[in-house]
PDB file of C-alpha atoms and ligand atoms in Angstrom:
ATOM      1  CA  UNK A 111     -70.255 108.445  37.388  1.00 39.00           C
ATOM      2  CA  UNK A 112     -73.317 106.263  35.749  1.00 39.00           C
ATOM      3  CA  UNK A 113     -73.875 104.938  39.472  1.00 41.00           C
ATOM      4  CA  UNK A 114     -74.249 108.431  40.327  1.00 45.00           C
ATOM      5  CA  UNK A 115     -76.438 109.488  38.194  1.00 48.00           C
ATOM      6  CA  UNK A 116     -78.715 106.492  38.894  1.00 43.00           C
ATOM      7  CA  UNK A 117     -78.874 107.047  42.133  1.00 43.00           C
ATOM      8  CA  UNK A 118     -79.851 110.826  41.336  1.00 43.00           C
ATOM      9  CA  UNK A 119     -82.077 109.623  38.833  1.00 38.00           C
ATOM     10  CA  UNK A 120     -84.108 107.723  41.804  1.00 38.00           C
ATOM     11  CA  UNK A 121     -84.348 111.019  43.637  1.00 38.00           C
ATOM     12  CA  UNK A 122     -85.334 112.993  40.432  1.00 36.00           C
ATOM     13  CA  UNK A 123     -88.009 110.945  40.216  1.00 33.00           C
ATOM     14  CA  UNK A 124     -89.096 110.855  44.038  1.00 36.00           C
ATOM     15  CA  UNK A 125     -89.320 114.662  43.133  1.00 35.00           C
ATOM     16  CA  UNK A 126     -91.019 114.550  40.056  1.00 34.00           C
ATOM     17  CA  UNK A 127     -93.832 116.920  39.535  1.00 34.00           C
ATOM     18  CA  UNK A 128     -93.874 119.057  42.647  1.00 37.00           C
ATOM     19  CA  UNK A 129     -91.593 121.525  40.870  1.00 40.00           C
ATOM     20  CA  UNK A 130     -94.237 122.870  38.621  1.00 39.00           C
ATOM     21  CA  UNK A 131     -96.628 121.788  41.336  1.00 36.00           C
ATOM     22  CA  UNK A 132     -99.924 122.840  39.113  1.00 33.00           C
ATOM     23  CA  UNK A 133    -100.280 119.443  36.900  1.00 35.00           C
ATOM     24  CA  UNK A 134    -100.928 117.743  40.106  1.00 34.00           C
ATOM     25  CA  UNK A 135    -104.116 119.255  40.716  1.00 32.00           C
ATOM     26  CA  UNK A 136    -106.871 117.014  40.689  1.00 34.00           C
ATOM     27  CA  UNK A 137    -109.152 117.831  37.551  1.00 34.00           C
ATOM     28  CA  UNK A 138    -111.924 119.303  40.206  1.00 37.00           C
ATOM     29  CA  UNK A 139    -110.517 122.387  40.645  1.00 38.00           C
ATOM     30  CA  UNK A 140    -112.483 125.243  40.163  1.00 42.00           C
ATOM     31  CA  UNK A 141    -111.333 126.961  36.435  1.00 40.00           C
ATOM     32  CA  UNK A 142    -110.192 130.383  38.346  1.00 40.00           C
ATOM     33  CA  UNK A 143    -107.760 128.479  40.081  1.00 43.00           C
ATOM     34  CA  UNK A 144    -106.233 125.938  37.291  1.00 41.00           C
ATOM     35  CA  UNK A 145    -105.484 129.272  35.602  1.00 40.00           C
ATOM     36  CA  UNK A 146    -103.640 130.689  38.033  1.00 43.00           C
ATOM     37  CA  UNK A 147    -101.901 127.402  38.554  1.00 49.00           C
ATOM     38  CA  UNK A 148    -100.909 127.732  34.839  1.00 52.00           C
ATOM     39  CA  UNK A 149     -99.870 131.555  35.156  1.00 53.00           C
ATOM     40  CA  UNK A 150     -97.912 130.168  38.521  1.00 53.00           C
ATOM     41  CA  UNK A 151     -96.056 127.784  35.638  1.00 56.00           C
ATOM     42  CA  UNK A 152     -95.441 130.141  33.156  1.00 63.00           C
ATOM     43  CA  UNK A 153     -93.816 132.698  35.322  1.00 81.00           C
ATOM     44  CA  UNK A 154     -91.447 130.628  37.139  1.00 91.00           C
ATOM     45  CA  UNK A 155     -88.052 131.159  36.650  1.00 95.00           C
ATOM     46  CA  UNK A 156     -85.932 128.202  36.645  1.00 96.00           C
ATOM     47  CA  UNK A 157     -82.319 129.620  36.363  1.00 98.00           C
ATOM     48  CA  UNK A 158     -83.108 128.418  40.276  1.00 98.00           C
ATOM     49  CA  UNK A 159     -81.381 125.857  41.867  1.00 98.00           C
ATOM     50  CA  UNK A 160     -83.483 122.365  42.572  1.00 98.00           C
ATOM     51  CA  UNK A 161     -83.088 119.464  44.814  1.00 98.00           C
ATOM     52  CA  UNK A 162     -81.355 117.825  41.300  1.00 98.00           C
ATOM     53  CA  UNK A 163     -78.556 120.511  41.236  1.00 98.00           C
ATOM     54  CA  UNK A 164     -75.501 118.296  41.922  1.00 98.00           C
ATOM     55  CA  UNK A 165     -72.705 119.820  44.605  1.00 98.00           C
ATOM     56  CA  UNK A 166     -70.984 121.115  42.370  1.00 97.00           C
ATOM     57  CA  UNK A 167     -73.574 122.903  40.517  1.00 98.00           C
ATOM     58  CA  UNK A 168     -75.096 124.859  43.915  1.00 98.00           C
ATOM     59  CA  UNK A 169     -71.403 125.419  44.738  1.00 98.00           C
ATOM     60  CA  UNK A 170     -70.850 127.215  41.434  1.00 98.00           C
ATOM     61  CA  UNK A 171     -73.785 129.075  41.994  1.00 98.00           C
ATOM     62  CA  UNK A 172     -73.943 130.668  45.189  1.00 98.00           C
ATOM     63  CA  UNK A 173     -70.055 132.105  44.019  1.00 98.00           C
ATOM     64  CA  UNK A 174     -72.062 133.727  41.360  1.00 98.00           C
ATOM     65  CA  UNK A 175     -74.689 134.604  43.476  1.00 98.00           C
ATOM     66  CA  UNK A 176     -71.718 136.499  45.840  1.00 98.00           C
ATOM     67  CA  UNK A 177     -70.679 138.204  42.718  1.00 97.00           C
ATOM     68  CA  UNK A 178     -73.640 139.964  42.020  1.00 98.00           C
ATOM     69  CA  UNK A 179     -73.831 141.612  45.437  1.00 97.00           C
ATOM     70  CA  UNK A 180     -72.097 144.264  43.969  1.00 96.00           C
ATOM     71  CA  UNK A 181     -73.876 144.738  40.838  1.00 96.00           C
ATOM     72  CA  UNK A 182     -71.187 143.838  38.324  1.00 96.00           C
ATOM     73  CA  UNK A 183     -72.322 140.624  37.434  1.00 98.00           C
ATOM     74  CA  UNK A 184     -76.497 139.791  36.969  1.00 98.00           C
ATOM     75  CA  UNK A 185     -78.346 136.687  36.880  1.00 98.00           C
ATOM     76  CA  UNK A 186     -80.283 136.178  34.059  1.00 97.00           C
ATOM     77  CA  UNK A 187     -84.136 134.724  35.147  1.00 96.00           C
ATOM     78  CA  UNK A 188     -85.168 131.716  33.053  1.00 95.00           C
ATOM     79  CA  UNK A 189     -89.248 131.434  32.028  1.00 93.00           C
ATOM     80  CA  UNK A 190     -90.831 128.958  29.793  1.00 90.00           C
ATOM     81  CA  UNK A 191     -92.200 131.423  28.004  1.00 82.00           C
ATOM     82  CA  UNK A 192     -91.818 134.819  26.480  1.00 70.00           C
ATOM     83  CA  UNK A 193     -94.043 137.250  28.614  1.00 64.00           C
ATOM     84  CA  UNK A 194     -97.228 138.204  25.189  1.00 62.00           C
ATOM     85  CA  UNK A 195     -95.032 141.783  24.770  1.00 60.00           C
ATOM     86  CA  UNK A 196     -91.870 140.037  23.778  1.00 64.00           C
ATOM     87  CA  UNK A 197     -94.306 137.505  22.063  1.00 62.00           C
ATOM     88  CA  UNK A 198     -95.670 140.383  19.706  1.00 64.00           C
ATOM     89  CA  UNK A 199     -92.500 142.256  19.434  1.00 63.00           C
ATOM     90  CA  UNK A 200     -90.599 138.958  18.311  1.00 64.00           C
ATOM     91  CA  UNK A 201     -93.862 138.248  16.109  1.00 65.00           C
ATOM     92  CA  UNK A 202     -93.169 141.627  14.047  1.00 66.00           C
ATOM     93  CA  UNK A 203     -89.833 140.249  12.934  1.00 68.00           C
ATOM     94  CA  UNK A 204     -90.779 137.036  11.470  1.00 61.00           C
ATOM     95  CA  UNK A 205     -93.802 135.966  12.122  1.00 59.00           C
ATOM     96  CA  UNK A 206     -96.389 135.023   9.620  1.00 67.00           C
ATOM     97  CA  UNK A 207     -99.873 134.078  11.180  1.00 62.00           C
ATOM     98  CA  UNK A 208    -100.241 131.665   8.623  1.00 68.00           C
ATOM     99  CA  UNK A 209     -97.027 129.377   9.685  1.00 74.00           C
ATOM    100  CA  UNK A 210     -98.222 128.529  13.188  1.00 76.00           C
ATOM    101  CA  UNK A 211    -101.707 127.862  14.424  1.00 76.00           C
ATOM    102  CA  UNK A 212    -102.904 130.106  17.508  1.00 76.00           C
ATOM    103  CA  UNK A 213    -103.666 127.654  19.054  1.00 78.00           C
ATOM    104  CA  UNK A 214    -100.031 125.694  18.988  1.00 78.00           C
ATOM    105  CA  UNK A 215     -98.322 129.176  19.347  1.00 78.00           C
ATOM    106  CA  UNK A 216     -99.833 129.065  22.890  1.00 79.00           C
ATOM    107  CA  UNK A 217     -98.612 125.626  23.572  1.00 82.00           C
ATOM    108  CA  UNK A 218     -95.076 126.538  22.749  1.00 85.00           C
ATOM    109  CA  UNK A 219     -92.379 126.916  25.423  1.00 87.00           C
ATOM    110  CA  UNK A 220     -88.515 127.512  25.607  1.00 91.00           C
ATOM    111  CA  UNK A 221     -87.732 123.086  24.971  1.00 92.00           C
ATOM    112  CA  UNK A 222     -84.333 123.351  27.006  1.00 97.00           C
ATOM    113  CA  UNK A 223     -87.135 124.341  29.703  1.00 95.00           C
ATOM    114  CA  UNK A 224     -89.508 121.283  28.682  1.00 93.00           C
ATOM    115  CA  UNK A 225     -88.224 118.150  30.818  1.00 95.00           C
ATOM    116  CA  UNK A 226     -88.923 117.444  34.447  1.00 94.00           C
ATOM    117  CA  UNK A 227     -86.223 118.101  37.231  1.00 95.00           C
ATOM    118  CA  UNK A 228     -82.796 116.969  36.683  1.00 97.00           C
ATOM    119  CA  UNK A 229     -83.407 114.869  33.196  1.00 98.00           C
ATOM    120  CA  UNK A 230     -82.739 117.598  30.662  1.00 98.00           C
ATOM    121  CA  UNK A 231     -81.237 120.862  30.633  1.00 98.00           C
ATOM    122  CA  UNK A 232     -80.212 122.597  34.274  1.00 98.00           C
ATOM    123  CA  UNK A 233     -78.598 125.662  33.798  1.00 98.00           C
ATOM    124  CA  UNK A 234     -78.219 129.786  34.997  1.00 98.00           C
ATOM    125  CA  UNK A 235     -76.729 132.389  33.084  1.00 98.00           C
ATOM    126  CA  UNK A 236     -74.777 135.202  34.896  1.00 98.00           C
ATOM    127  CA  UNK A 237     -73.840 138.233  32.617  1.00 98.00           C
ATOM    128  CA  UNK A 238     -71.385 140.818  32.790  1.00 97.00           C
ATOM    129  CA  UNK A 239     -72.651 143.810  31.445  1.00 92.00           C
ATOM    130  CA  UNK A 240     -69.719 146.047  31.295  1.00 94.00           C
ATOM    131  CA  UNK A 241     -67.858 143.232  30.272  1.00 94.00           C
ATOM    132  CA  UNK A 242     -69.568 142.304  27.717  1.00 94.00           C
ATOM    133  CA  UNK A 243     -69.494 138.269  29.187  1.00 97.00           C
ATOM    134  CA  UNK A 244     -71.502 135.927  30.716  1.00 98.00           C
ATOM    135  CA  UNK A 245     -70.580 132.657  32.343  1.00 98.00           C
ATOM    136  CA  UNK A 246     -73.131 129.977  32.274  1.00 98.00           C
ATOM    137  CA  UNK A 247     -73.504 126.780  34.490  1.00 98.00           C
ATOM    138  CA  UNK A 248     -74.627 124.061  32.461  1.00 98.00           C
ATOM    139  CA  UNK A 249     -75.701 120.451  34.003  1.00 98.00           C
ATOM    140  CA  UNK A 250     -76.659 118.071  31.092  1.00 98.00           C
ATOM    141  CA  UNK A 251     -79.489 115.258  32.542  1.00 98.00           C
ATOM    142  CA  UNK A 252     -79.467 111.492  31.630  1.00 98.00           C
ATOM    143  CA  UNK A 253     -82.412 112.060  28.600  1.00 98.00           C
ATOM    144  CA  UNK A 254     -79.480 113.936  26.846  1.00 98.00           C
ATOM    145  CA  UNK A 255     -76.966 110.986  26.455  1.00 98.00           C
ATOM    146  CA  UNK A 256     -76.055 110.595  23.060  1.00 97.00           C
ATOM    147  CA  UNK A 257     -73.120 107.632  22.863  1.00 97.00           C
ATOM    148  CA  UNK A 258     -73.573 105.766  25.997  1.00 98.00           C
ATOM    149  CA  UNK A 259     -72.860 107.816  29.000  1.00 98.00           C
ATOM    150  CA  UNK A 260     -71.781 110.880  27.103  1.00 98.00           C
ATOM    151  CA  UNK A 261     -74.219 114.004  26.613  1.00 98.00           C
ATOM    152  CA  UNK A 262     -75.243 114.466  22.930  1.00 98.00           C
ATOM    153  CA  UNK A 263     -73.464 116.851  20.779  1.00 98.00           C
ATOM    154  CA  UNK A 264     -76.672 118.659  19.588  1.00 98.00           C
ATOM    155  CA  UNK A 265     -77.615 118.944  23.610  1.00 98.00           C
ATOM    156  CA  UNK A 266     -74.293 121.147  23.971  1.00 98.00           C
ATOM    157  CA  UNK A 267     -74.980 122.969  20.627  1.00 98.00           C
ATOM    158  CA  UNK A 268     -77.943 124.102  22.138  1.00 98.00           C
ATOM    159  CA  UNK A 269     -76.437 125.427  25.481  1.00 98.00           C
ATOM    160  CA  UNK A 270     -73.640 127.198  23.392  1.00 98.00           C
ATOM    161  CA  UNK A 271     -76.478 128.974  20.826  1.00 98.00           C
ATOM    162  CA  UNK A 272     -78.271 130.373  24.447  1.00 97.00           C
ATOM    163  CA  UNK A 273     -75.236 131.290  25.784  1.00 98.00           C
ATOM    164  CA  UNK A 274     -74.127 133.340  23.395  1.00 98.00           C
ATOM    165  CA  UNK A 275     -77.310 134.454  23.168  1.00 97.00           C
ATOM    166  CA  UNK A 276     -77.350 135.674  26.162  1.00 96.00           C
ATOM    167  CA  UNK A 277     -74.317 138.277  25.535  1.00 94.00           C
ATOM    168  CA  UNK A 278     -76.334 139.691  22.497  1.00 94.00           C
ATOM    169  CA  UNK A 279     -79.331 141.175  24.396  1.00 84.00           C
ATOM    170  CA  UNK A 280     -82.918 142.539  22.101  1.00 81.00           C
ATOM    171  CA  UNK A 281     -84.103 140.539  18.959  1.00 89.00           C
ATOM    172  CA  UNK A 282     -80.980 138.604  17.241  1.00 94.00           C
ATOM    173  CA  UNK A 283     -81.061 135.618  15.318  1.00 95.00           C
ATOM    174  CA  UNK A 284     -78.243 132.862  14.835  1.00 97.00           C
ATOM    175  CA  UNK A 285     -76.734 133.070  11.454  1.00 98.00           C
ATOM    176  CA  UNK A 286     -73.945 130.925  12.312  1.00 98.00           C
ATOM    177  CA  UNK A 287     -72.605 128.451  15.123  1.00 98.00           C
ATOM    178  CA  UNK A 288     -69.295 126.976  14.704  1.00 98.00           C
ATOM    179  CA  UNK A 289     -68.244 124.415  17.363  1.00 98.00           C
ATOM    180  CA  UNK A 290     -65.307 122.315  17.923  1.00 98.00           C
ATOM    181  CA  UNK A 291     -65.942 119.370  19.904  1.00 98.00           C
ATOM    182  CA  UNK A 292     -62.219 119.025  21.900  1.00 98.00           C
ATOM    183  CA  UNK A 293     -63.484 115.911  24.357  1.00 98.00           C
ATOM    184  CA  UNK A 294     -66.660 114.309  24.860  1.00 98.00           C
ATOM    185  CA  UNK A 295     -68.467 115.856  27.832  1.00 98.00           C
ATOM    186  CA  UNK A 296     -69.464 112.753  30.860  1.00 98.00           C
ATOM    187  CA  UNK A 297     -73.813 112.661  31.121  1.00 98.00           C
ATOM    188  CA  UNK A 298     -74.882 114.474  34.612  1.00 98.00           C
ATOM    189  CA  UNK A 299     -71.392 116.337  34.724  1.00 98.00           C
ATOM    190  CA  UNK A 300     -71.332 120.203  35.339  1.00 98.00           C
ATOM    191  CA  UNK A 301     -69.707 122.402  32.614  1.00 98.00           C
ATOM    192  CA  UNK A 302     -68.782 126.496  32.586  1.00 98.00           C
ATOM    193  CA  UNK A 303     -69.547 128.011  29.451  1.00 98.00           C
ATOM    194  CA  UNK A 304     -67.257 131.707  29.188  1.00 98.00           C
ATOM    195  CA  UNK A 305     -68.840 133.480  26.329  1.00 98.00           C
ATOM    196  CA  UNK A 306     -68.007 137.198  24.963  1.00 98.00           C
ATOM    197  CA  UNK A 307     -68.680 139.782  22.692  1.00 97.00           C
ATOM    198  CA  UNK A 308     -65.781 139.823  20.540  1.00 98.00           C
ATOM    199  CA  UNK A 309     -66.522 142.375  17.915  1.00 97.00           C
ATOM    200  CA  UNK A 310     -70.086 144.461  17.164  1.00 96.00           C
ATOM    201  CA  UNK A 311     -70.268 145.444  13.145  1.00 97.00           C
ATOM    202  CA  UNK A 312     -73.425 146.688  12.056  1.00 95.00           C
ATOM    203  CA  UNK A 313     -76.047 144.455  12.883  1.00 96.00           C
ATOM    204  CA  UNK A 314     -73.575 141.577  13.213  1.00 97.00           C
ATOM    205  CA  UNK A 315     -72.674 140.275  16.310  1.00 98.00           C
ATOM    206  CA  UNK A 316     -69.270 138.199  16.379  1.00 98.00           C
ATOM    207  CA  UNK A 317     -68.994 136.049  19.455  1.00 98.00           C
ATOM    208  CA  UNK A 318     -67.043 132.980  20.980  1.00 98.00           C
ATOM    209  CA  UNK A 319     -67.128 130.880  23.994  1.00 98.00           C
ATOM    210  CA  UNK A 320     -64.940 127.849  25.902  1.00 98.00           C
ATOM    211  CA  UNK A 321     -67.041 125.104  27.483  1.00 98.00           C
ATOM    212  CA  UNK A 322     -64.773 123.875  30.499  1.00 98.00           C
ATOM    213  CA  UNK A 323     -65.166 121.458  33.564  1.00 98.00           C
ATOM    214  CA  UNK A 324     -65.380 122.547  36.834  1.00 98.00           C
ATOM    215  CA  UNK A 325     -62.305 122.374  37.957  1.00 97.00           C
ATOM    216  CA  UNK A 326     -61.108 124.448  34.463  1.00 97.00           C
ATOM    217  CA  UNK A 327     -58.443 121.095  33.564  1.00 98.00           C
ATOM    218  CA  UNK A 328     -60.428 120.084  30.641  1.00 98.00           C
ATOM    219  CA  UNK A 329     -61.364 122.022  27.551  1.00 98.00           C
ATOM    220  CA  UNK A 330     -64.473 120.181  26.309  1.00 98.00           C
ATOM    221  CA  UNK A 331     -65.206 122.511  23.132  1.00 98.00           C
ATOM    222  CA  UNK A 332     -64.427 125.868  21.522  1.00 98.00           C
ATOM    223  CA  UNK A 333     -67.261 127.743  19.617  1.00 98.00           C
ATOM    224  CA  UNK A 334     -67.768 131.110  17.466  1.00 98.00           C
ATOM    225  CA  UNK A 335     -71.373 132.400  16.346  1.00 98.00           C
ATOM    226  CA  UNK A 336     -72.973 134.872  14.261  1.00 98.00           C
ATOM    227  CA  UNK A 337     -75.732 136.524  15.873  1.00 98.00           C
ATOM    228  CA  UNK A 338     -78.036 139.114  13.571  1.00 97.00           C
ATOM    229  CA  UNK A 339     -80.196 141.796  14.767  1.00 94.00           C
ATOM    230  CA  UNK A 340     -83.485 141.528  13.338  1.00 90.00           C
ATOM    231  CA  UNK A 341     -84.071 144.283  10.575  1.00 84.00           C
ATOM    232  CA  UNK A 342     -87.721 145.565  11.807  1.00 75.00           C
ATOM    233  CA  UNK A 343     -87.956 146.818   8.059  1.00 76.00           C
ATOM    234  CA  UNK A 344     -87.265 142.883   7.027  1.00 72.00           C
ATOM    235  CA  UNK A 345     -89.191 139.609   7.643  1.00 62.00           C
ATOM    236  CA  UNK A 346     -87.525 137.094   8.001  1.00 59.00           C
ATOM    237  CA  UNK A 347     -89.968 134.243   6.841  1.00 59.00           C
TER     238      UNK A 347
HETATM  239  C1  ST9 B 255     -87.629 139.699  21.595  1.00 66.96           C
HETATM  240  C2  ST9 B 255     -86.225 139.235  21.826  1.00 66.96           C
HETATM  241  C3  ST9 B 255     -85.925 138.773  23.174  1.00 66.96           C
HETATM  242  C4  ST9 B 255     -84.519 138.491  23.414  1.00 66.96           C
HETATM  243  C5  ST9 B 255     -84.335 138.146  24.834  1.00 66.96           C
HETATM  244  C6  ST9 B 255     -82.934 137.901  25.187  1.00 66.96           C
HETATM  245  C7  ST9 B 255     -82.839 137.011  26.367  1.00 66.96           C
HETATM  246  C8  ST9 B 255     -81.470 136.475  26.565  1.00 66.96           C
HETATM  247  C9  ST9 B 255     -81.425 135.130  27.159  1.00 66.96           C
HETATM  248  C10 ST9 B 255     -81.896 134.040  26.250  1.00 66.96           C
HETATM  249  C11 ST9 B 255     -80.999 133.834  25.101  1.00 66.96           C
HETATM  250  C12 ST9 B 255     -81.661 132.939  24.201  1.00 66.96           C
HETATM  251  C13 ST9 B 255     -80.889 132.861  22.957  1.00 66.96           C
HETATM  252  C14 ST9 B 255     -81.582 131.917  22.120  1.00 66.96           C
HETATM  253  C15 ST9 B 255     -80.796 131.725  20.922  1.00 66.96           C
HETATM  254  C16 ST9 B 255     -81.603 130.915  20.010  1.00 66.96           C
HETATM  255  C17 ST9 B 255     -81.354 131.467  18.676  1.00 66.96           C
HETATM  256  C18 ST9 B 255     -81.974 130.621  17.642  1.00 66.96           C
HETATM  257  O1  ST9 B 255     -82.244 129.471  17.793  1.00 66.96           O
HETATM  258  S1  ST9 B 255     -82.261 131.393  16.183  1.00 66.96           S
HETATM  259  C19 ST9 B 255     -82.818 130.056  15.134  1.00 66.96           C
HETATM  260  C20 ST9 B 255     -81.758 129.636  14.176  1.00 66.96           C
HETATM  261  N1  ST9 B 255     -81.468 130.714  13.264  1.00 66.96           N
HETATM  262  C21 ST9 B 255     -82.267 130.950  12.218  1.00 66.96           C
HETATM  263  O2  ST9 B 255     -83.247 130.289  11.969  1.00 66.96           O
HETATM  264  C22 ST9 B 255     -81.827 132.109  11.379  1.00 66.96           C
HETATM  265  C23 ST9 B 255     -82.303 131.967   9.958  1.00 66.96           C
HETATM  266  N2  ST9 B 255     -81.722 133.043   9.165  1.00 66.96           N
HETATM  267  C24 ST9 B 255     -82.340 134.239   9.106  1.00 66.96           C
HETATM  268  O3  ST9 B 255     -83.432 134.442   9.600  1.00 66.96           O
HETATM  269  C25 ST9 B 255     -81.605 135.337   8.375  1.00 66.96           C
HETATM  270  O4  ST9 B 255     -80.608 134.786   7.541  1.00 66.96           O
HETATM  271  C26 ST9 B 255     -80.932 136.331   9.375  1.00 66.96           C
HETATM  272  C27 ST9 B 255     -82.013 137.007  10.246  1.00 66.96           C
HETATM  273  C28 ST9 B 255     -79.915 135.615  10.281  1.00 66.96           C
HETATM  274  C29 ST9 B 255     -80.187 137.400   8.580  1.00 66.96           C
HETATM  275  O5  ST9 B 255     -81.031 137.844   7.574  1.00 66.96           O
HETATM  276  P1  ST9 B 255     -81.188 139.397   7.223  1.00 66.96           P
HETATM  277  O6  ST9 B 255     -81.691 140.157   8.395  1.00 66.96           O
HETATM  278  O7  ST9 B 255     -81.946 139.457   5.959  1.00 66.96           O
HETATM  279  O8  ST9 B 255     -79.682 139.844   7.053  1.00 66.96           O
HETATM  280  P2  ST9 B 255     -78.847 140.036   5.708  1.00 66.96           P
HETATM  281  O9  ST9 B 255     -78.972 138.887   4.782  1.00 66.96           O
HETATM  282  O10 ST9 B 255     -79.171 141.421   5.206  1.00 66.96           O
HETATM  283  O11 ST9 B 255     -77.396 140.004   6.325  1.00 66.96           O
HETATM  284  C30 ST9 B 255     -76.953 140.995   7.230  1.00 66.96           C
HETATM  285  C31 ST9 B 255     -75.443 140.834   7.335  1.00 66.96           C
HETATM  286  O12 ST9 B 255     -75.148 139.573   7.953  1.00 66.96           O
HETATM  287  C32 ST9 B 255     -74.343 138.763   7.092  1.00 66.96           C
HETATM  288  N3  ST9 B 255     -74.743 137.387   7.228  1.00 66.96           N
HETATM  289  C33 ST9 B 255     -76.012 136.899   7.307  1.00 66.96           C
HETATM  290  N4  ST9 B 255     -75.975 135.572   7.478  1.00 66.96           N
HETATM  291  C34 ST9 B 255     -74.667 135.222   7.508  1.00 66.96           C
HETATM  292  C35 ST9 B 255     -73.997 133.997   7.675  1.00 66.96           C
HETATM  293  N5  ST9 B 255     -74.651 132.858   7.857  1.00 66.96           N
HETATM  294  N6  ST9 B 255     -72.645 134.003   7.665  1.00 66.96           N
HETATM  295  C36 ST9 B 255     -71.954 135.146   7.515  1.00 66.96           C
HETATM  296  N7  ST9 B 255     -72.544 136.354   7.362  1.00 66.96           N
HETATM  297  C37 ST9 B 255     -73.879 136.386   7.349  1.00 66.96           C
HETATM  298  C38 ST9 B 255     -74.623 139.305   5.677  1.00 66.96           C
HETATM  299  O13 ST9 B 255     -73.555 139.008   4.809  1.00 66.96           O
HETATM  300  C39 ST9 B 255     -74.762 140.796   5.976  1.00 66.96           C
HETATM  301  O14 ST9 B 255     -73.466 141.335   6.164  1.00 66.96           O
HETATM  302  P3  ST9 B 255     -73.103 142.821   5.609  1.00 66.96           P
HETATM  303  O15 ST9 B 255     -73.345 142.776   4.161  1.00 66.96           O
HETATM  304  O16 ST9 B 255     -74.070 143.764   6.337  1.00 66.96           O
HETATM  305  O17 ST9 B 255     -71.678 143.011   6.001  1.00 66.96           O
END
């Protein structure tokens, strides 16, 4: 597995950069274009698959991908950023101009979105509306090893918070997150994350999820979460 991943490791970074293609520019460019360079950046989705995508992974996906040909299941685009309305709407809820600079606010960017091809978090989300599910493809990169080999706890915390996340939909916020860690999930492997809506009670959201390998033999962890839906009336900071 390790050998593997070194050897995709050596074609991650063969690749490196022309993804986002814009910080290669050479510093000469005229401003006009850097900018739309940037605004290239910032509206890329990247629930896409990449030359890093293992088999498995790009296997997964185009099944998905069949799946939504009839409309019942929807892939959920991935950006960087929130576009400025969702900015401002989220910035109503909770947030106070005086926590966060300006000028850091428009440095900030979605982190599981933050490392270059292949090292951190690959993933797409497909969502079942009527179902109330979605089914996310999660392939954890070599900067998210934790013991040797193994993909950190905290890493998989993450992807189960934004996958239940994703069943929510509008402004929520995670009250809790309760995981059980059943076996420790190999570095570079692909997991399926099955996540529902279990049980809608005023503003609280009950949901739970299975993290599974591929081939659906092994149960890696079992989670629950609270989601809330942000009280306009209420801030939260
Ligand atoms: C613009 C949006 C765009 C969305 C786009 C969607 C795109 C989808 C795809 C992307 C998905 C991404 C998902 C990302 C997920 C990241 C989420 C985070 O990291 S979040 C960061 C990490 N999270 C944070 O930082 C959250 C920090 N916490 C908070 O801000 C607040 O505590 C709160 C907002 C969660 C609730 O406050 P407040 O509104 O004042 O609510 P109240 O106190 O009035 O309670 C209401 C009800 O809830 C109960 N209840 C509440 N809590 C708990 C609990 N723990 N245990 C049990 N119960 C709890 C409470 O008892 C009451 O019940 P009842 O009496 O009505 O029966």
């Amino acid at each position: 597995m390790l050998r593997s991943c070194t050897a995709g490791l050596r074609s991650i970074w063969a690749l490196r950069g022309r993804r986002e293609g814009a910080p290669r520019l050479s510093m000469d460019l005229q401003p006009a274009r850097r900018l739309f360079s940037t605004e290239k950046v910032i509206h890329k989705d990247w629930a896409l698959p990449n030359p890093s995508w293992s088999k498995d992974l790009k296997l997964l996906f185009d099944q998905f991908m069949k799946k939504c040909e009839d409309g019942s299941w929807e892939r959920l685009p991935s950006y960087k950023r929130r576009s400025t309305q969702e900015s401002e709407d989220f910035k109503t809820y909770f947030l106070d101009p005086k926590l966060v600079e300006e000028e850091r606010l428009s440095q900030a960017q979605l982190f599981t979105r933050g490392f270059e091809d292949g090292l951190g978090f690959e993933y797409v989300i497909f969502k079942n509306n009527d179902e109330k599910r979605t089914v996310c493809l999660f392939q954890g990169g070599p900067y998210l090893q934790g013991v040797p080999g193994l993909l950190h706890g905290g890493a998989m915390a993450t992807m189960i918070d934004i996958a239940l996340g994703s069943c929510t939909g509008g402004a929520v916020m995670t009250a809790n997150l309760n995981i059980n860690f059943k076996r420790p999930v190999p570095l570079c492997s692909v997991v399926v994350i099955n996540s529902q809506l279990d049980k809608l009670e005023g503003r609280k959201l009950f949901l739970s999820c299975n993290v599974r390998s591929v081939d659906e033999k092994t149960l890696y962890s079992e989670a629950t979460g609270l989601f809330i839906k942000l009280d306009p009336e209420k801030s939260s900071t």
